[in-house]
């Protein structure tokens, strides 16, 4: 299997909510026992002990099950936010995490538009916990991610992102009355590596204002950040110039006063507000 | 009751230990600094401290029985028993050590329970005896402050309740209540240690130095004495 | 006396913060904070970093006014402003160290460079600016030490550092706003704006003028010295202009972005917005535009206080408070968080006062004023306070006692999780649900069955009924509760309704399921229902143990442990089974436990050579069973402390 920008396609219409993916993820990644910590709002949601979960949605067509996991954005906010580069977008498509570098500033959790990174608050040395798209398993062992392997209904499939996009659009075209004509993750925040097709209007995030625009989050900060070197030089130049001019004027005034010349300003003070 | 007991044995005990540790550190630092300042002042007044005498006095004060047999032999004996029990029982009681091992993971050699029982009884009896001596002697009564009585009774409390807790058949009260009083009074002793006269636990070695400097080497001390005695202009 | 009171309070809070920081280092950040995955930045980041940096903005503002613009009128405040900046930025650095998850990695940004990260830029700017501030303040220290040669050298190059400091401040003050450009979906629209960096920078200047005003007023009040009003009035004027510019920009931006519709919707976010704007900008602008208020120290103090509170609220809102409605998170800062923030600020305040007393920070406050403020008058030599207020080191005696008392008090006040580390809470059980079911009764087989989907005909008599579903194993998976059957069963056991109802529980509650079905709720030494369930793959495999789905899932109808764990059954057991009882399966585990409890001490006593006769013999405990003989050695052979639970049979 080539490992060239891999992705996951979730077909919500096929998911039965059996949670085999959740079990497989827990086993493969050796996640800790799920416990009822005081900071968890809902033990069934994503947490430091649960990298993927099934959320039940009540729709007009009945109960539907949506799997939540890291979206592995094409331009990840967390990677851009990380102060030490512990989070990286690998060529295989996965957003990976290096626990040896993480300082625990939690800016990735603030920046993520999907509220995916979770923190193991219970540990003395807490770390960010999130789906790694089974990066090692995929690249080193050449297998598909544990959750995909475990899915008994083919509701979640793994493959190259371009191919999966084509597959998604093929399914949408084949059964237009079954699906909403949209592939979630194709364009949101610049595109994600976890794609969804569904028969109802999905809300993949928890926010009141849903993530629907296509601006990658990193663009929003870098738009300002890239001007910082020029701001630094500019501010230094303006301040240096101001200092030099006023200093020179005052020196000249002082010299003028000492030689008995007429001091027009009189205050000797400069341009006070 | 169980909740309160848990609280007293848990966070409150930690708090008492923290106050004890920090308070003792505070005492040692403050007294060390004061000593340095006082020594400096003494030296600047051209006086020297008789270190030999200070050392001698310190050991004299530590001796349980004064050389002459003491003016109050009963007092000396009771005080010895009281201090022995006070130091050994809480530190080497098996039950305490089990609790410490469970909570902090450190433990040490424990007293035989029978010995601990006798030591506890000895402490209780000697404390009562000391109280009696303090109240009975007009001289002692005159120089006693409220804290002298309070601390003695406070120290008595955990010993009595501890003994009752270990001997349920003798205990007229509820076990949990007895235990709560035991733990609370114990915590209180730990917390008050650095702020009352109980601090002699740590300050015993320097007490005589302060006495020496404060009384014998105070600048112009001799003149004050002469003034008080009304012999101001006579040679000392 | 007022100075002593304030200092005591500062020492008290410093004690509080000291303890919580130690506990946080011991148990990890999660044990003391009330943060959660939905709100990962709280009081420490919002209040202790994002809000404190603009308060320290006084340093670069006054440095620019005095040294670059040559506005000599403000020179008396310049050094105090630099010291204020130094204290604020040191507090930020310390607060940040303990806020991040792995505090000793605070230095990592120095080694691992990440140019695209806003946080990286801020970290470097703050680090460098802290150096610049220390350099600028070194004048005061060198002056005091009378190291004139070095002082002259420092003064020669100082303008370079001052300009560097201003440029660095411009960068990080605005970048704190850039940080939150990454949160368009979390942050409420009234706060999210592409102008955040600019707004943050402008307010830092305005707030800088007012914080140094506040600090000057308070310090002079503490030492009982008349306030230098001339520079303060000027600063107030500048502040009102800068804040005016901020107000115009902020409201203009909101109007242009078409967010005016939010202004008067009844929502607590909107209320928060107006309170913030009123305190931080509108009130200060209105009052400071009047000369009489600008020249009154009292008015200046209250206006500056309002502005500092309001602007801190602004930063806290952007950093977290205004994200709560979008993320639906709940967050009330824990006491421990308040204690750390207050503690660090108090310690900074104490260092500030120390500098004011011993260095030339304010030209108006010197040795005489300091001594005057510390004068206690005459002290009654017999009073209690001689214990504390007694020379030498009267201050140290008293303040250290306050500190120690605070340490003790805070340990008592903090919750268990902060003192001893976080523990998981018991799994909550959800409330029962009443559902409609179909009851199938097979009289011949004496079988009653309930089914969810209404099946047409299975040759059985069917009947619609309502039944209670209970969250039995407390994980959200409901099982049927059959009241009738419970009644029958209890009656068979000779128990009455009182087994569940009318017990002496508060509000006459019925007893909960766990009173009888303990093993399902509490993982015990013997059986952990949750662990078995997980290893068999969730609810898919209940029939593995509960083989007959039609029967109630009780111990009697369930596969016995020994069928999967044959090693549990003791073949050579010394514990006799009662008459008519099968050889016990659970008893072996219980026996082990009891033996483990006693044998350990008995063994130790025997090894140490206990003088008690027969202490190491079985009969020491089993006195009434003459057949049990032998010594401890044999006991330990028969009952090793833990019987391995081999799953020889595997899954049936």
CSV table of N, CA and C in Angstrom, one decimal, chain A residues 107-202:
chain,number,residue,atom,x,y,z
A,107,UNK,N,-2.6,25.1,23.7
A,107,UNK,CA,-3.0,26.0,22.6
A,107,UNK,C,-3.7,25.2,21.5
A,108,UNK,N,-3.2,24.0,21.2
A,108,UNK,CA,-3.8,23.1,20.2
A,108,UNK,C,-5.3,22.9,20.5
A,109,UNK,N,-5.6,22.7,21.8
A,109,UNK,CA,-7.0,22.4,22.2
A,109,UNK,C,-7.8,23.7,21.9
A,110,UNK,N,-7.2,24.8,22.2
A,110,UNK,CA,-8.0,26.1,22.0
A,110,UNK,C,-8.2,26.3,20.5
A,111,UNK,N,-7.1,26.0,19.7
A,111,UNK,CA,-7.1,26.4,18.3
A,111,UNK,C,-8.0,25.4,17.4
A,112,UNK,N,-8.1,24.1,17.8
A,112,UNK,CA,-8.7,23.1,17.0
A,112,UNK,C,-10.2,23.5,16.7
A,113,UNK,N,-10.6,23.6,15.4
A,113,UNK,CA,-11.9,23.9,15.1
A,113,UNK,C,-12.9,22.8,15.4
A,114,UNK,N,-12.4,21.6,15.7
A,114,UNK,CA,-13.3,20.5,15.9
A,114,UNK,C,-13.3,20.0,17.4
A,115,UNK,N,-12.6,20.7,18.2
A,115,UNK,CA,-12.5,20.3,19.6
A,115,UNK,C,-12.1,18.8,19.8
A,116,UNK,N,-11.0,18.5,19.1
A,116,UNK,CA,-10.5,17.1,19.1
A,116,UNK,C,-9.5,16.8,20.2
A,117,UNK,N,-8.4,17.6,20.3
A,117,UNK,CA,-7.3,17.2,21.2
A,117,UNK,C,-7.9,17.2,22.7
A,118,UNK,N,-7.6,16.1,23.4
A,118,UNK,CA,-8.1,16.0,24.8
A,118,UNK,C,-6.8,15.9,25.6
A,119,UNK,N,-7.0,16.2,26.9
A,119,UNK,CA,-5.8,16.3,27.8
A,119,UNK,C,-6.0,15.3,28.9
A,120,UNK,N,-4.9,14.6,29.2
A,120,UNK,CA,-5.0,13.6,30.3
A,120,UNK,C,-4.8,14.3,31.6
A,121,UNK,N,-5.8,15.1,32.0
A,121,UNK,CA,-5.7,15.9,33.2
A,121,UNK,C,-5.3,15.1,34.5
A,122,UNK,N,-5.7,13.8,34.4
A,122,UNK,CA,-5.5,12.9,35.6
A,122,UNK,C,-4.0,12.6,35.9
A,123,UNK,N,-3.1,12.8,34.8
A,123,UNK,CA,-1.8,12.3,35.0
A,123,UNK,C,-0.9,13.4,35.6
A,124,UNK,N,0.2,13.0,36.3
A,124,UNK,CA,1.1,13.9,36.8
A,124,UNK,C,1.9,14.6,35.7
A,125,UNK,N,2.1,13.8,34.7
A,125,UNK,CA,2.8,14.4,33.5
A,125,UNK,C,1.7,14.3,32.4
A,126,UNK,N,0.8,15.2,32.3
A,126,UNK,CA,-0.3,15.1,31.4
A,126,UNK,C,0.1,15.3,29.9
A,127,UNK,N,-0.6,14.6,29.0
A,127,UNK,CA,-0.3,14.7,27.6
A,127,UNK,C,-1.5,14.9,26.8
A,128,UNK,N,-1.3,15.4,25.5
A,128,UNK,CA,-2.5,15.6,24.6
A,128,UNK,C,-2.8,14.2,24.1
A,129,UNK,N,-4.1,13.9,24.0
A,129,UNK,CA,-4.5,12.6,23.5
A,129,UNK,C,-5.4,12.8,22.3
A,130,UNK,N,-5.1,12.2,21.2
A,130,UNK,CA,-6.0,12.2,20.1
A,130,UNK,C,-5.6,11.1,19.1
A,131,UNK,N,-6.6,10.9,18.2
A,131,UNK,CA,-6.4,9.9,17.1
A,131,UNK,C,-5.1,10.2,16.3
A,132,UNK,N,-4.3,9.2,16.0
A,132,UNK,CA,-3.1,9.4,15.2
A,132,UNK,C,-3.3,8.8,13.8
A,133,UNK,N,-4.5,8.4,13.4
A,133,UNK,CA,-4.8,7.8,12.2
A,133,UNK,C,-3.9,6.5,12.1
A,134,UNK,N,-3.7,5.9,13.3
A,134,UNK,CA,-2.8,4.7,13.4
A,134,UNK,C,-1.6,4.8,12.5
A,135,UNK,N,-0.9,6.0,12.7
A,135,UNK,CA,0.3,6.3,11.8
A,135,UNK,C,1.3,5.2,11.8
A,136,UNK,N,1.7,4.7,12.9
A,136,UNK,CA,2.7,3.7,12.9
A,136,UNK,C,2.2,2.4,12.3
A,137,UNK,N,1.0,2.0,12.6
A,137,UNK,CA,0.4,0.8,12.1
A,137,UNK,C,0.3,0.9,10.5
A,138,UNK,N,0.0,2.1,10.0
A,138,UNK,CA,-0.2,2.2,8.6
A,138,UNK,C,1.1,2.3,7.9
A,139,UNK,N,2.1,3.1,8.4
A,139,UNK,CA,3.4,3.2,7.7
A,139,UNK,C,4.3,2.1,7.9
A,140,UNK,N,4.4,1.6,9.2
A,140,UNK,CA,5.4,0.5,9.5
A,140,UNK,C,4.8,-0.9,9.2
A,141,UNK,N,3.6,-1.1,9.6
A,141,UNK,CA,3.0,-2.5,9.4
A,141,UNK,C,2.2,-2.6,8.1
A,142,UNK,N,1.9,-1.5,7.5
A,142,UNK,CA,1.2,-1.6,6.2
A,142,UNK,C,-0.2,-2.1,6.3
A,143,UNK,N,-0.8,-1.9,7.5
A,143,UNK,CA,-2.2,-2.2,7.7
A,143,UNK,C,-3.1,-1.0,7.6
A,144,UNK,N,-4.4,-1.2,7.7
A,144,UNK,CA,-5.3,-0.1,7.8
A,144,UNK,C,-5.5,0.2,9.2
A,145,UNK,N,-6.0,1.4,9.6
A,145,UNK,CA,-6.2,1.7,11.0
A,145,UNK,C,-7.1,0.7,11.7
A,146,UNK,N,-6.9,0.6,13.0
A,146,UNK,CA,-7.6,-0.5,13.8
A,146,UNK,C,-9.1,-0.3,13.7
A,147,UNK,N,-9.6,0.9,13.7
A,147,UNK,CA,-11.0,1.2,13.7
A,147,UNK,C,-11.6,0.7,12.4
A,148,UNK,N,-10.9,1.0,11.3
A,148,UNK,CA,-11.4,0.6,9.9
A,148,UNK,C,-11.4,-0.9,9.8
A,149,UNK,N,-10.4,-1.5,10.3
A,149,UNK,CA,-10.3,-3.0,10.3
A,149,UNK,C,-11.5,-3.6,11.1
A,150,UNK,N,-11.8,-3.0,12.2
A,150,UNK,CA,-12.8,-3.6,13.1
A,150,UNK,C,-14.2,-3.4,12.6
A,151,UNK,N,-14.5,-2.4,11.7
A,151,UNK,CA,-15.9,-2.1,11.3
A,151,UNK,C,-16.5,-3.2,10.5
A,152,UNK,N,-17.6,-3.8,11.1
A,152,UNK,CA,-18.2,-5.0,10.4
A,152,UNK,C,-19.1,-4.6,9.2
A,153,UNK,N,-19.4,-3.3,9.1
A,153,UNK,CA,-20.4,-3.0,8.1
A,153,UNK,C,-19.8,-2.1,7.0
A,154,UNK,N,-18.5,-1.9,7.0
A,154,UNK,CA,-17.9,-1.1,5.9
A,154,UNK,C,-18.3,0.3,6.0
A,155,UNK,N,-18.7,0.8,7.2
A,155,UNK,CA,-19.2,2.2,7.3
A,155,UNK,C,-18.0,3.1,7.3
A,156,UNK,N,-16.8,2.6,7.6
A,156,UNK,CA,-15.6,3.5,7.6
A,156,UNK,C,-14.6,2.8,6.8
A,157,UNK,N,-14.1,3.5,5.7
A,157,UNK,CA,-13.0,2.9,4.9
A,157,UNK,C,-11.8,3.8,4.8
A,158,UNK,N,-10.7,3.1,4.4
A,158,UNK,CA,-9.4,3.8,4.5
A,158,UNK,C,-8.8,3.8,3.1
A,159,UNK,N,-8.2,4.9,2.7
A,159,UNK,CA,-7.5,4.9,1.4
A,159,UNK,C,-6.9,6.2,1.1
A,160,UNK,N,-6.4,6.4,-0.2
A,160,UNK,CA,-5.9,7.7,-0.5
A,160,UNK,C,-7.0,8.7,-0.6
A,161,UNK,N,-6.7,10.0,-0.2
A,161,UNK,CA,-7.8,10.9,0.0
A,161,UNK,C,-8.4,11.2,-1.4
A,162,UNK,N,-7.6,11.3,-2.4
A,162,UNK,CA,-8.2,11.6,-3.8
A,162,UNK,C,-9.2,10.5,-4.2
A,163,UNK,N,-8.7,9.3,-3.9
A,163,UNK,CA,-9.6,8.1,-4.3
A,163,UNK,C,-10.9,8.1,-3.5
A,164,UNK,N,-10.7,8.4,-2.2
A,164,UNK,CA,-11.9,8.3,-1.4
A,164,UNK,C,-12.9,9.4,-1.7
A,165,UNK,N,-12.4,10.6,-2.1
A,165,UNK,CA,-13.2,11.7,-2.5
A,165,UNK,C,-14.0,11.3,-3.8
A,166,UNK,N,-13.3,10.6,-4.7
A,166,UNK,CA,-14.0,10.1,-5.9
A,166,UNK,C,-15.0,9.1,-5.6
A,167,UNK,N,-14.7,8.2,-4.6
A,167,UNK,CA,-15.6,7.2,-4.2
A,167,UNK,C,-16.9,7.8,-3.6
A,168,UNK,N,-16.6,8.8,-2.7
A,168,UNK,CA,-17.7,9.5,-2.1
A,168,UNK,C,-18.7,10.1,-3.1
A,169,UNK,N,-18.1,10.8,-4.0
A,169,UNK,CA,-18.9,11.5,-5.0
A,169,UNK,C,-19.6,10.4,-5.9
A,170,UNK,N,-19.0,9.3,-6.1
A,170,UNK,CA,-19.6,8.2,-6.9
A,170,UNK,C,-20.9,7.7,-6.2
A,171,UNK,N,-20.7,7.5,-4.8
A,171,UNK,CA,-21.9,7.1,-4.0
A,171,UNK,C,-23.0,8.1,-4.0
A,172,UNK,N,-22.6,9.4,-3.9
A,172,UNK,CA,-23.6,10.5,-3.9
A,172,UNK,C,-24.4,10.5,-5.2
A,173,UNK,N,-23.6,10.2,-6.3
A,173,UNK,CA,-24.3,10.3,-7.6
A,173,UNK,C,-25.1,9.0,-7.8
A,174,UNK,N,-24.7,7.9,-7.3
A,174,UNK,CA,-25.4,6.6,-7.5
A,174,UNK,C,-26.7,6.6,-6.8
A,175,UNK,N,-26.8,7.2,-5.6
A,175,UNK,CA,-28.0,7.2,-4.8
A,175,UNK,C,-28.4,8.6,-4.4
A,176,UNK,N,-28.7,9.5,-5.3
A,176,UNK,CA,-28.9,10.9,-4.9
A,176,UNK,C,-30.1,11.1,-4.0
A,177,UNK,N,-31.0,10.1,-3.9
A,177,UNK,CA,-32.2,10.3,-3.0
A,177,UNK,C,-31.8,9.9,-1.6
A,178,UNK,N,-30.7,9.1,-1.5
A,178,UNK,CA,-30.3,8.6,-0.2
A,178,UNK,C,-29.4,9.6,0.5
A,179,UNK,N,-28.5,10.2,-0.2
A,179,UNK,CA,-27.5,11.0,0.5
A,179,UNK,C,-27.8,12.5,0.3
A,180,UNK,N,-27.4,13.3,1.3
A,180,UNK,CA,-27.3,14.7,1.1
A,180,UNK,C,-26.1,15.0,0.2
A,181,UNK,N,-26.3,15.8,-0.8
A,181,UNK,CA,-25.2,16.0,-1.8
A,181,UNK,C,-24.0,16.8,-1.3
A,182,UNK,N,-23.3,16.3,-0.4
A,182,UNK,CA,-22.2,17.0,0.2
A,182,UNK,C,-21.2,16.0,0.8
A,183,UNK,N,-19.9,16.3,0.6
A,183,UNK,CA,-18.9,15.5,1.3
A,183,UNK,C,-18.3,16.4,2.3
A,184,UNK,N,-18.7,16.0,3.6
A,184,UNK,CA,-18.1,16.8,4.7
A,184,UNK,C,-16.7,16.6,4.9
A,185,UNK,N,-15.9,17.6,4.9
A,185,UNK,CA,-14.4,17.4,5.0
A,185,UNK,C,-13.7,17.7,3.7
A,186,UNK,N,-14.5,17.9,2.7
A,186,UNK,CA,-13.8,18.2,1.4
A,186,UNK,C,-13.2,19.6,1.4
A,187,UNK,N,-14.0,20.5,1.9
A,187,UNK,CA,-13.6,21.9,1.8
A,187,UNK,C,-13.5,22.6,3.2
A,188,UNK,N,-14.1,22.1,4.2
A,188,UNK,CA,-14.1,22.8,5.5
A,188,UNK,C,-12.7,23.1,6.0
A,189,UNK,N,-12.5,24.2,6.5
A,189,UNK,CA,-11.2,24.7,7.0
A,189,UNK,C,-10.1,24.2,6.1
A,190,UNK,N,-10.3,24.3,4.8
A,190,UNK,CA,-9.2,23.9,3.9
A,190,UNK,C,-9.2,22.4,3.6
A,191,UNK,N,-10.2,21.7,4.0
A,191,UNK,CA,-10.2,20.3,3.8
A,191,UNK,C,-9.6,19.4,4.9
A,192,UNK,N,-10.3,18.2,5.1
A,192,UNK,CA,-9.7,17.3,6.1
A,192,UNK,C,-9.5,16.0,5.6
A,193,UNK,N,-8.8,15.1,6.3
A,193,UNK,CA,-8.5,13.8,5.8
A,193,UNK,C,-9.5,12.8,6.3
A,194,UNK,N,-10.5,13.2,7.1
A,194,UNK,CA,-11.6,12.3,7.5
A,194,UNK,C,-12.8,12.9,6.8
A,195,UNK,N,-13.4,12.1,5.9
A,195,UNK,CA,-14.5,12.6,5.1
A,195,UNK,C,-15.8,11.9,5.6
A,196,UNK,N,-16.9,12.6,5.4
A,196,UNK,CA,-18.2,12.0,5.8
A,196,UNK,C,-19.2,12.2,4.7
A,197,UNK,N,-20.0,11.2,4.5
A,197,UNK,CA,-21.2,11.4,3.7
A,197,UNK,C,-22.4,10.9,4.5
A,198,UNK,N,-23.5,11.5,4.4
A,198,UNK,CA,-24.7,11.2,5.3
A,198,UNK,C,-26.0,11.5,4.6
A,199,UNK,N,-27.0,11.0,5.3
A,199,UNK,CA,-28.4,11.3,4.7
A,199,UNK,C,-29.1,12.4,5.5
A,200,UNK,N,-28.3,13.1,6.3
A,200,UNK,CA,-28.9,14.3,7.0
A,200,UNK,C,-27.8,15.3,7.1
A,201,UNK,N,-28.2,16.5,7.6
A,201,UNK,CA,-27.3,17.6,7.6
A,201,UNK,C,-26.4,17.4,8.9
A,202,UNK,N,-25.2,17.0,8.6
A,202,UNK,CA,-24.3,16.7,9.7
A,202,UNK,C,-23.8,18.0,10.4
